[in-house]
Amino acid sequence: MYPLRPSMGMSAVQSLRTAVGALSRNPILFVGGLVYAAVLLPQRALQLASVPFVPALIQLLTFFVTPFVIAGVVGMAREAVDGDTSLGAFTATGTDRYVDLLLGTLVEFGIQLAFGVAFLVLALLALVAAGGGSVGPVTLVGAALVVALALAYLVVLFLIQFYPVIVVVDDAGPVDAVTGSVDFVRNNVVSALGYSAVTVVLGALAALPVSGFAAYRFLTSGPGSTGGESTPGPIGGGMSPGGPAPEAGAPQMTDLFAGGAGLGLSTPEVIALSLVSMGTTALFFAFRHTYATTFYRRHGRSVEERILGDE
């Protein structure tokens, strides 16, 4: 369905140039990214403020809102590749493709849940196997299975990553979009790897301001930096740094991954980091979905369309 192209090595770069051109001609695409960032802002701010439980509840709400935003941005990107777009495309496509994309998101969630259950089962078996305190063949086999399962999980995510674009561009249903993404990536493996590498690197750069500050705060904070006051624990509960710990008041490594918990961020720092995160999220979200749309359209065309396009 999607034949291999001889110039796969450069196709990710060519699609990147097309995406950048579409964004430069239609900066209104960043408005869609801003809407997405605004949806995530309360959750992110509460995480940085070390508020437990509430961010998880908000995430349940955003789960049902983000498919509309993603569909709208992909719809705008589809038009922007060929010319101009508008917010009308955002609302129209978001409304039209919302249900199918929401169902596709539920399919993805089901896949992630299945892997999560498998990881949990393996972890429990590993704990039972290591009950004697010695590392035996069973423990080594369990560790190998965990690594294999982790790699399988990454491969599955790699294969299904284009289903939101297919839902919008091809008007596909949720199952057809997921299976279509698998077929698409399998027939464009090298190019898809290049695309994924670009998005991972740029995603890491987008997250660098917040994660970098959190790492700096963790490395520079010493014992007693919180003034001896206990702070809320990680999201979802757990013990606060004021409880039993190797060093009372000292941040732990897990604090880096708990959305600011235990880092002792002040209110101005929470506000500043939330706004910075909102800006970088808006930019990267608009770019990523525009890039995904241009990449899919370039490789998903029929042979006849490609020949005509090259002429």
PDB file of C-alpha atoms in Angstrom, residues 4-282:
ATOM      1  CA  LEU A   4       9.381   2.056  -0.286  1.00  0.00           C
ATOM      2  CA  ARG A   5      11.064   5.136  -1.684  1.00  0.00           C
ATOM      3  CA  PRO A   6      14.694   5.165  -2.857  1.00  0.00           C
ATOM      4  CA  SER A   7      15.510   8.402  -1.026  1.00  0.00           C
ATOM      5  CA  MET A   8      14.290   7.376   2.418  1.00  0.00           C
ATOM      6  CA  GLY A   9      17.319   8.814   4.191  1.00  0.00           C
ATOM      7  CA  MET A  10      16.422  12.369   3.220  1.00  0.00           C
ATOM      8  CA  SER A  11      12.641  12.124   3.304  1.00  0.00           C
ATOM      9  CA  ALA A  12      12.366  13.015   6.997  1.00  0.00           C
ATOM     10  CA  VAL A  13      14.420  16.157   6.353  1.00  0.00           C
ATOM     11  CA  GLN A  14      12.346  17.050   3.299  1.00  0.00           C
ATOM     12  CA  SER A  15       9.138  16.647   5.284  1.00  0.00           C
ATOM     13  CA  LEU A  16      10.676  18.788   8.024  1.00  0.00           C
ATOM     14  CA  ARG A  17      11.314  21.589   5.538  1.00  0.00           C
ATOM     15  CA  THR A  18       7.742  21.344   4.283  1.00  0.00           C
ATOM     16  CA  ALA A  19       6.434  21.540   7.854  1.00  0.00           C
ATOM     17  CA  VAL A  20       8.568  24.577   8.659  1.00  0.00           C
ATOM     18  CA  GLY A  21       7.323  26.250   5.490  1.00  0.00           C
ATOM     19  CA  ALA A  22       3.703  25.535   6.394  1.00  0.00           C
ATOM     20  CA  LEU A  23       4.223  26.966   9.890  1.00  0.00           C
ATOM     21  CA  SER A  24       5.943  30.087   8.574  1.00  0.00           C
ATOM     22  CA  ARG A  25       3.100  30.742   6.119  1.00  0.00           C
ATOM     23  CA  ASN A  26       0.438  29.969   8.713  1.00  0.00           C
ATOM     24  CA  PRO A  27       1.569  31.046  12.189  1.00  0.00           C
ATOM     25  CA  ILE A  28      -2.075  30.664  13.207  1.00  0.00           C
ATOM     26  CA  LEU A  29      -1.183  26.989  13.695  1.00  0.00           C
ATOM     27  CA  PHE A  30       0.522  28.033  16.917  1.00  0.00           C
ATOM     28  CA  VAL A  31      -2.853  29.211  18.195  1.00  0.00           C
ATOM     29  CA  GLY A  32      -3.936  25.580  18.152  1.00  0.00           C
ATOM     30  CA  GLY A  33      -0.804  24.719  20.096  1.00  0.00           C
ATOM     31  CA  LEU A  34      -1.608  27.467  22.557  1.00  0.00           C
ATOM     32  CA  VAL A  35      -5.079  26.023  23.105  1.00  0.00           C
ATOM     33  CA  TYR A  36      -3.527  22.651  23.902  1.00  0.00           C
ATOM     34  CA  ALA A  37      -0.997  24.238  26.270  1.00  0.00           C
ATOM     35  CA  ALA A  38      -3.778  26.165  27.994  1.00  0.00           C
ATOM     36  CA  VAL A  39      -5.700  22.925  28.544  1.00  0.00           C
ATOM     37  CA  LEU A  40      -2.647  21.401  30.232  1.00  0.00           C
ATOM     38  CA  LEU A  41      -1.699  24.540  32.199  1.00  0.00           C
ATOM     39  CA  PRO A  42      -3.760  23.889  35.379  1.00  0.00           C
ATOM     40  CA  GLN A  43      -2.472  20.335  35.667  1.00  0.00           C
ATOM     41  CA  ARG A  44       1.139  21.380  35.124  1.00  0.00           C
ATOM     42  CA  ALA A  45       0.949  24.304  37.546  1.00  0.00           C
ATOM     43  CA  LEU A  46      -0.521  22.138  40.288  1.00  0.00           C
ATOM     44  CA  GLN A  47       2.174  19.529  39.715  1.00  0.00           C
ATOM     45  CA  LEU A  48       4.889  22.156  40.056  1.00  0.00           C
ATOM     46  CA  ALA A  49       3.191  23.423  43.206  1.00  0.00           C
ATOM     47  CA  SER A  50       3.345  19.892  44.646  1.00  0.00           C
ATOM     48  CA  VAL A  51      -0.435  19.645  45.034  1.00  0.00           C
ATOM     49  CA  PRO A  52      -1.389  15.963  45.396  1.00  0.00           C
ATOM     50  CA  PHE A  53      -4.333  14.146  43.766  1.00  0.00           C
ATOM     51  CA  VAL A  54      -5.869  17.152  41.976  1.00  0.00           C
ATOM     52  CA  PRO A  55      -3.584  17.019  38.894  1.00  0.00           C
ATOM     53  CA  ALA A  56      -4.539  13.383  38.381  1.00  0.00           C
ATOM     54  CA  LEU A  57      -8.217  14.330  38.447  1.00  0.00           C
ATOM     55  CA  ILE A  58      -7.634  17.153  35.976  1.00  0.00           C
ATOM     56  CA  GLN A  59      -5.802  14.719  33.703  1.00  0.00           C
ATOM     57  CA  LEU A  60      -9.002  12.702  33.424  1.00  0.00           C
ATOM     58  CA  LEU A  61     -10.750  15.793  32.082  1.00  0.00           C
ATOM     59  CA  THR A  62      -7.963  16.700  29.653  1.00  0.00           C
ATOM     60  CA  PHE A  63      -8.079  13.133  28.300  1.00  0.00           C
ATOM     61  CA  PHE A  64     -11.485  13.908  26.804  1.00  0.00           C
ATOM     62  CA  VAL A  65     -10.562  17.408  25.596  1.00  0.00           C
ATOM     63  CA  THR A  66      -7.235  16.834  23.861  1.00  0.00           C
ATOM     64  CA  PRO A  67      -8.619  14.689  20.973  1.00  0.00           C
ATOM     65  CA  PHE A  68     -10.624  17.715  19.833  1.00  0.00           C
ATOM     66  CA  VAL A  69      -7.528  19.926  19.911  1.00  0.00           C
ATOM     67  CA  ILE A  70      -5.309  17.372  18.170  1.00  0.00           C
ATOM     68  CA  ALA A  71      -7.861  16.796  15.410  1.00  0.00           C
ATOM     69  CA  GLY A  72      -8.253  20.544  14.958  1.00  0.00           C
ATOM     70  CA  VAL A  73      -4.518  21.178  14.650  1.00  0.00           C
ATOM     71  CA  VAL A  74      -4.029  18.280  12.222  1.00  0.00           C
ATOM     72  CA  GLY A  75      -6.926  19.631  10.168  1.00  0.00           C
ATOM     73  CA  MET A  76      -5.277  23.046  10.047  1.00  0.00           C
ATOM     74  CA  ALA A  77      -1.920  21.451   9.173  1.00  0.00           C
ATOM     75  CA  ARG A  78      -3.526  19.521   6.310  1.00  0.00           C
ATOM     76  CA  GLU A  79      -4.688  22.788   4.774  1.00  0.00           C
ATOM     77  CA  ALA A  80      -1.484  24.647   5.608  1.00  0.00           C
ATOM     78  CA  VAL A  81       0.639  22.197   3.629  1.00  0.00           C
ATOM     79  CA  ASP A  82      -1.133  23.238   0.416  1.00  0.00           C
ATOM     80  CA  GLY A  83      -1.785  26.894   1.195  1.00  0.00           C
ATOM     81  CA  ASP A  84      -3.561  28.857   3.893  1.00  0.00           C
ATOM     82  CA  THR A  85      -5.630  27.737   6.844  1.00  0.00           C
ATOM     83  CA  SER A  86      -7.821  29.310   9.493  1.00  0.00           C
ATOM     84  CA  LEU A  87      -9.347  28.703  12.891  1.00  0.00           C
ATOM     85  CA  GLY A  88     -12.478  27.591  11.069  1.00  0.00           C
ATOM     86  CA  ALA A  89     -10.613  24.454  10.025  1.00  0.00           C
ATOM     87  CA  PHE A  90      -9.624  23.933  13.655  1.00  0.00           C
ATOM     88  CA  THR A  91     -13.172  23.941  14.985  1.00  0.00           C
ATOM     89  CA  ALA A  92     -14.705  22.125  12.019  1.00  0.00           C
ATOM     90  CA  THR A  93     -12.174  19.293  11.960  1.00  0.00           C
ATOM     91  CA  GLY A  94     -12.055  19.040  15.729  1.00  0.00           C
ATOM     92  CA  THR A  95     -15.816  18.618  15.843  1.00  0.00           C
ATOM     93  CA  ASP A  96     -16.037  16.246  12.884  1.00  0.00           C
ATOM     94  CA  ARG A  97     -13.210  13.883  13.861  1.00  0.00           C
ATOM     95  CA  TYR A  98     -13.504  14.102  17.659  1.00  0.00           C
ATOM     96  CA  VAL A  99     -15.327  10.833  18.296  1.00  0.00           C
ATOM     97  CA  ASP A 100     -13.079   8.712  16.082  1.00  0.00           C
ATOM     98  CA  LEU A 101      -9.924  10.236  17.533  1.00  0.00           C
ATOM     99  CA  LEU A 102     -11.217   9.799  21.082  1.00  0.00           C
ATOM    100  CA  LEU A 103     -11.896   6.134  20.345  1.00  0.00           C
ATOM    101  CA  GLY A 104      -8.439   5.829  18.808  1.00  0.00           C
ATOM    102  CA  THR A 105      -6.986   7.329  21.975  1.00  0.00           C
ATOM    103  CA  LEU A 106      -8.884   4.736  23.996  1.00  0.00           C
ATOM    104  CA  VAL A 107      -7.395   1.997  21.806  1.00  0.00           C
ATOM    105  CA  GLU A 108      -3.915   3.387  22.500  1.00  0.00           C
ATOM    106  CA  PHE A 109      -4.724   3.565  26.206  1.00  0.00           C
ATOM    107  CA  GLY A 110      -5.852  -0.058  26.121  1.00  0.00           C
ATOM    108  CA  ILE A 111      -2.532  -1.064  24.571  1.00  0.00           C
ATOM    109  CA  GLN A 112      -0.615   0.877  27.211  1.00  0.00           C
ATOM    110  CA  LEU A 113      -2.760  -0.646  29.956  1.00  0.00           C
ATOM    111  CA  ALA A 114      -2.027  -4.157  28.683  1.00  0.00           C
ATOM    112  CA  PHE A 115       1.703  -3.477  28.773  1.00  0.00           C
ATOM    113  CA  GLY A 116       1.344  -1.946  32.227  1.00  0.00           C
ATOM    114  CA  VAL A 117      -0.353  -5.078  33.536  1.00  0.00           C
ATOM    115  CA  ALA A 118       2.349  -7.225  31.948  1.00  0.00           C
ATOM    116  CA  PHE A 119       5.073  -5.109  33.593  1.00  0.00           C
ATOM    117  CA  LEU A 120       3.319  -5.420  36.946  1.00  0.00           C
ATOM    118  CA  VAL A 121       3.044  -9.208  36.662  1.00  0.00           C
ATOM    119  CA  LEU A 122       6.724  -9.507  35.734  1.00  0.00           C
ATOM    120  CA  ALA A 123       7.705  -7.221  38.608  1.00  0.00           C
ATOM    121  CA  LEU A 124       5.756  -9.356  41.083  1.00  0.00           C
ATOM    122  CA  LEU A 125       7.295 -12.551  39.724  1.00  0.00           C
ATOM    123  CA  ALA A 126      10.743 -10.980  39.966  1.00  0.00           C
ATOM    124  CA  LEU A 127      10.134 -10.068  43.601  1.00  0.00           C
ATOM    125  CA  VAL A 128       9.018 -13.595  44.390  1.00  0.00           C
ATOM    126  CA  ALA A 129      12.002 -15.066  42.552  1.00  0.00           C
ATOM    127  CA  ALA A 130      14.406 -12.778  44.396  1.00  0.00           C
ATOM    128  CA  GLY A 131      12.867 -13.580  47.765  1.00  0.00           C
ATOM    129  CA  GLY A 132      15.917 -15.600  48.778  1.00  0.00           C
ATOM    130  CA  GLY A 133      18.202 -12.643  48.197  1.00  0.00           C
ATOM    131  CA  SER A 134      20.357 -14.464  45.630  1.00  0.00           C
ATOM    132  CA  VAL A 135      20.482 -13.803  41.922  1.00  0.00           C
ATOM    133  CA  GLY A 136      19.618 -17.022  40.147  1.00  0.00           C
ATOM    134  CA  PRO A 137      18.679 -18.066  36.610  1.00  0.00           C
ATOM    135  CA  VAL A 138      15.019 -17.278  37.221  1.00  0.00           C
ATOM    136  CA  THR A 139      15.866 -13.701  38.232  1.00  0.00           C
ATOM    137  CA  LEU A 140      18.052 -13.252  35.142  1.00  0.00           C
ATOM    138  CA  VAL A 141      15.300 -14.595  32.913  1.00  0.00           C
ATOM    139  CA  GLY A 142      12.842 -12.218  34.550  1.00  0.00           C
ATOM    140  CA  ALA A 143      15.156  -9.261  33.953  1.00  0.00           C
ATOM    141  CA  ALA A 144      15.556 -10.275  30.309  1.00  0.00           C
ATOM    142  CA  LEU A 145      11.779 -10.497  29.932  1.00  0.00           C
ATOM    143  CA  VAL A 146      11.374  -7.002  31.409  1.00  0.00           C
ATOM    144  CA  VAL A 147      13.888  -5.612  28.918  1.00  0.00           C
ATOM    145  CA  ALA A 148      12.204  -7.443  26.048  1.00  0.00           C
ATOM    146  CA  LEU A 149       8.789  -6.159  27.133  1.00  0.00           C
ATOM    147  CA  ALA A 150      10.102  -2.597  27.367  1.00  0.00           C
ATOM    148  CA  LEU A 151      11.532  -2.844  23.855  1.00  0.00           C
ATOM    149  CA  ALA A 152       8.263  -4.312  22.575  1.00  0.00           C
ATOM    150  CA  TYR A 153       6.379  -1.421  24.161  1.00  0.00           C
ATOM    151  CA  LEU A 154       8.591   1.125  22.403  1.00  0.00           C
ATOM    152  CA  VAL A 155       8.179  -0.699  19.097  1.00  0.00           C
ATOM    153  CA  VAL A 156       4.376  -0.687  19.426  1.00  0.00           C
ATOM    154  CA  LEU A 157       4.339   3.042  20.206  1.00  0.00           C
ATOM    155  CA  PHE A 158       6.610   3.580  17.206  1.00  0.00           C
ATOM    156  CA  LEU A 159       4.229   1.659  14.945  1.00  0.00           C
ATOM    157  CA  ILE A 160       0.983   3.358  16.010  1.00  0.00           C
ATOM    158  CA  GLN A 161       2.273   6.930  16.297  1.00  0.00           C
ATOM    159  CA  PHE A 162       0.529   8.182  13.130  1.00  0.00           C
ATOM    160  CA  TYR A 163      -3.017   7.099  13.961  1.00  0.00           C
ATOM    161  CA  PRO A 164      -4.185  10.669  14.908  1.00  0.00           C
ATOM    162  CA  VAL A 165      -3.071  11.946  11.506  1.00  0.00           C
ATOM    163  CA  ILE A 166      -4.731   9.043   9.687  1.00  0.00           C
ATOM    164  CA  VAL A 167      -7.999   9.623  11.553  1.00  0.00           C
ATOM    165  CA  VAL A 168      -8.092  13.183  10.211  1.00  0.00           C
ATOM    166  CA  VAL A 169      -6.361  12.999   6.832  1.00  0.00           C
ATOM    167  CA  ASP A 170      -7.961   9.737   5.666  1.00  0.00           C
ATOM    168  CA  ASP A 171     -11.229  10.030   7.637  1.00  0.00           C
ATOM    169  CA  ALA A 172     -10.442   6.631   9.121  1.00  0.00           C
ATOM    170  CA  GLY A 173     -12.094   4.943  12.054  1.00  0.00           C
ATOM    171  CA  PRO A 174     -10.107   4.226  15.214  1.00  0.00           C
ATOM    172  CA  VAL A 175      -9.174   0.614  14.424  1.00  0.00           C
ATOM    173  CA  ASP A 176      -8.419   1.339  10.767  1.00  0.00           C
ATOM    174  CA  ALA A 177      -6.271   4.293  11.834  1.00  0.00           C
ATOM    175  CA  VAL A 178      -4.214   2.198  14.241  1.00  0.00           C
ATOM    176  CA  THR A 179      -3.721  -0.661  11.784  1.00  0.00           C
ATOM    177  CA  GLY A 180      -3.089   1.846   9.004  1.00  0.00           C
ATOM    178  CA  SER A 181      -0.351   3.461  11.080  1.00  0.00           C
ATOM    179  CA  VAL A 182       1.259   0.061  11.604  1.00  0.00           C
ATOM    180  CA  ASP A 183       1.236  -0.633   7.840  1.00  0.00           C
ATOM    181  CA  PHE A 184       2.491   2.857   7.069  1.00  0.00           C
ATOM    182  CA  VAL A 185       5.446   2.657   9.445  1.00  0.00           C
ATOM    183  CA  ARG A 186       6.348  -0.890   8.423  1.00  0.00           C
ATOM    184  CA  ASN A 187       6.631   0.257   4.806  1.00  0.00           C
ATOM    185  CA  ASN A 188       8.597   3.394   5.719  1.00  0.00           C
ATOM    186  CA  VAL A 189      10.741   2.162   8.607  1.00  0.00           C
ATOM    187  CA  VAL A 190      13.903   4.152   7.881  1.00  0.00           C
ATOM    188  CA  SER A 191      12.047   7.385   7.217  1.00  0.00           C
ATOM    189  CA  ALA A 192       9.861   6.873  10.289  1.00  0.00           C
ATOM    190  CA  LEU A 193      12.980   6.369  12.400  1.00  0.00           C
ATOM    191  CA  GLY A 194      14.335   9.651  11.084  1.00  0.00           C
ATOM    192  CA  TYR A 195      11.044  11.375  11.821  1.00  0.00           C
ATOM    193  CA  SER A 196      10.968   9.945  15.337  1.00  0.00           C
ATOM    194  CA  ALA A 197      14.554  11.000  15.996  1.00  0.00           C
ATOM    195  CA  VAL A 198      13.740  14.593  15.019  1.00  0.00           C
ATOM    196  CA  THR A 199      10.639  14.743  17.207  1.00  0.00           C
ATOM    197  CA  VAL A 200      12.393  13.161  20.202  1.00  0.00           C
ATOM    198  CA  VAL A 201      15.314  15.591  20.021  1.00  0.00           C
ATOM    199  CA  LEU A 202      13.096  18.648  19.597  1.00  0.00           C
ATOM    200  CA  GLY A 203      10.756  17.391  22.318  1.00  0.00           C
ATOM    201  CA  ALA A 204      13.698  17.089  24.691  1.00  0.00           C
ATOM    202  CA  LEU A 205      14.764  20.632  23.824  1.00  0.00           C
ATOM    203  CA  ALA A 206      11.228  21.888  24.446  1.00  0.00           C
ATOM    204  CA  ALA A 207      11.213  20.250  27.884  1.00  0.00           C
ATOM    205  CA  LEU A 208      14.718  21.486  28.728  1.00  0.00           C
ATOM    206  CA  PRO A 209      13.788  24.822  30.396  1.00  0.00           C
ATOM    207  CA  VAL A 210      11.568  23.184  33.028  1.00  0.00           C
ATOM    208  CA  SER A 211      13.470  19.917  33.443  1.00  0.00           C
ATOM    209  CA  GLY A 212      16.780  21.787  33.443  1.00  0.00           C
ATOM    210  CA  PHE A 213      15.631  24.106  36.201  1.00  0.00           C
ATOM    211  CA  ALA A 214      14.328  21.143  38.203  1.00  0.00           C
ATOM    212  CA  ALA A 215      17.677  19.372  37.820  1.00  0.00           C
ATOM    213  CA  TYR A 216      19.545  22.534  38.841  1.00  0.00           C
ATOM    214  CA  ARG A 217      17.304  22.941  41.867  1.00  0.00           C
ATOM    215  CA  PHE A 218      17.840  19.329  42.859  1.00  0.00           C
ATOM    216  CA  LEU A 219      21.629  19.569  42.537  1.00  0.00           C
ATOM    217  CA  THR A 220      21.959  22.879  44.368  1.00  0.00           C
ATOM    218  CA  SER A 221      19.464  22.240  47.177  1.00  0.00           C
ATOM    219  CA  GLY A 222      21.053  20.992  50.351  1.00  0.00           C
ATOM    220  CA  PRO A 223      19.869  19.741  53.712  1.00  0.00           C
ATOM    221  CA  GLY A 224      17.533  22.134  55.406  1.00  0.00           C
ATOM    222  CA  SER A 225      16.805  24.109  52.253  1.00  0.00           C
ATOM    223  CA  THR A 226      13.099  23.908  52.895  1.00  0.00           C
ATOM    224  CA  GLY A 227      13.505  25.615  56.244  1.00  0.00           C
ATOM    225  CA  GLY A 228      12.559  22.485  58.153  1.00  0.00           C
ATOM    226  CA  GLU A 229       8.955  22.621  56.963  1.00  0.00           C
ATOM    227  CA  SER A 230       7.382  19.560  55.470  1.00  0.00           C
ATOM    228  CA  THR A 231       6.142  19.822  51.906  1.00  0.00           C
ATOM    229  CA  PRO A 232       3.429  17.849  50.131  1.00  0.00           C
ATOM    230  CA  GLY A 233       4.526  14.521  48.781  1.00  0.00           C
ATOM    231  CA  PRO A 234       4.448  13.354  45.183  1.00  0.00           C
ATOM    232  CA  ILE A 235       1.192  13.395  43.269  1.00  0.00           C
ATOM    233  CA  GLY A 236      -1.041  10.571  44.338  1.00  0.00           C
ATOM    234  CA  GLY A 237       0.123  10.638  47.942  1.00  0.00           C
ATOM    235  CA  GLY A 238       3.190   9.136  49.550  1.00  0.00           C
ATOM    236  CA  MET A 239       5.514  10.341  52.237  1.00  0.00           C
ATOM    237  CA  SER A 240       6.655  13.920  52.287  1.00  0.00           C
ATOM    238  CA  PRO A 241      10.300  14.916  52.669  1.00  0.00           C
ATOM    239  CA  GLY A 242       9.394  15.794  56.260  1.00  0.00           C
ATOM    240  CA  GLY A 243       8.945  12.088  57.031  1.00  0.00           C
ATOM    241  CA  PRO A 244      11.659   9.479  57.536  1.00  0.00           C
ATOM    242  CA  ALA A 245      14.389  10.007  54.958  1.00  0.00           C
ATOM    243  CA  PRO A 246      18.142   9.659  54.679  1.00  0.00           C
ATOM    244  CA  GLU A 247      18.507  13.398  55.179  1.00  0.00           C
ATOM    245  CA  ALA A 248      15.634  15.455  56.527  1.00  0.00           C
ATOM    246  CA  GLY A 249      14.901  18.357  54.199  1.00  0.00           C
ATOM    247  CA  ALA A 250      17.155  17.110  51.398  1.00  0.00           C
ATOM    248  CA  PRO A 251      15.463  16.512  48.006  1.00  0.00           C
ATOM    249  CA  GLN A 252      15.446  12.957  46.726  1.00  0.00           C
ATOM    250  CA  MET A 253      16.096  11.777  43.158  1.00  0.00           C
ATOM    251  CA  THR A 254      12.412  10.935  42.672  1.00  0.00           C
ATOM    252  CA  ASP A 255      11.586  14.620  43.200  1.00  0.00           C
ATOM    253  CA  LEU A 256      12.881  15.328  39.709  1.00  0.00           C
ATOM    254  CA  PHE A 257      10.110  13.186  38.258  1.00  0.00           C
ATOM    255  CA  ALA A 258       7.295  14.201  40.578  1.00  0.00           C
ATOM    256  CA  GLY A 259       6.413  17.466  38.861  1.00  0.00           C
ATOM    257  CA  GLY A 260       8.221  19.680  41.366  1.00  0.00           C
ATOM    258  CA  ALA A 261       7.313  17.763  44.524  1.00  0.00           C
ATOM    259  CA  GLY A 262       9.916  18.266  47.229  1.00  0.00           C
ATOM    260  CA  LEU A 263      11.864  20.876  45.268  1.00  0.00           C
ATOM    261  CA  GLY A 264      10.416  23.651  47.405  1.00  0.00           C
ATOM    262  CA  LEU A 265       9.398  25.901  44.504  1.00  0.00           C
ATOM    263  CA  SER A 266       8.123  29.314  45.500  1.00  0.00           C
ATOM    264  CA  THR A 267       4.900  30.728  44.069  1.00  0.00           C
ATOM    265  CA  PRO A 268       6.727  33.051  41.610  1.00  0.00           C
ATOM    266  CA  GLU A 269       8.840  30.093  40.447  1.00  0.00           C
ATOM    267  CA  VAL A 270       5.742  27.951  39.931  1.00  0.00           C
ATOM    268  CA  ILE A 271       4.089  30.712  37.897  1.00  0.00           C
ATOM    269  CA  ALA A 272       7.214  31.381  35.839  1.00  0.00           C
ATOM    270  CA  LEU A 273       7.862  27.714  35.081  1.00  0.00           C
ATOM    271  CA  SER A 274       4.198  27.128  34.243  1.00  0.00           C
ATOM    272  CA  LEU A 275       4.225  29.979  31.721  1.00  0.00           C
ATOM    273  CA  VAL A 276       7.521  28.824  30.217  1.00  0.00           C
ATOM    274  CA  SER A 277       6.158  25.299  29.959  1.00  0.00           C
ATOM    275  CA  MET A 278       3.006  26.639  28.332  1.00  0.00           C
ATOM    276  CA  GLY A 279       5.029  28.490  25.702  1.00  0.00           C
ATOM    277  CA  THR A 280       7.330  25.603  24.815  1.00  0.00           C
ATOM    278  CA  THR A 281       4.411  23.169  24.778  1.00  0.00           C
ATOM    279  CA  ALA A 282       2.447  25.382  22.386  1.00  0.00           C
TER     280      ALA A 282
END
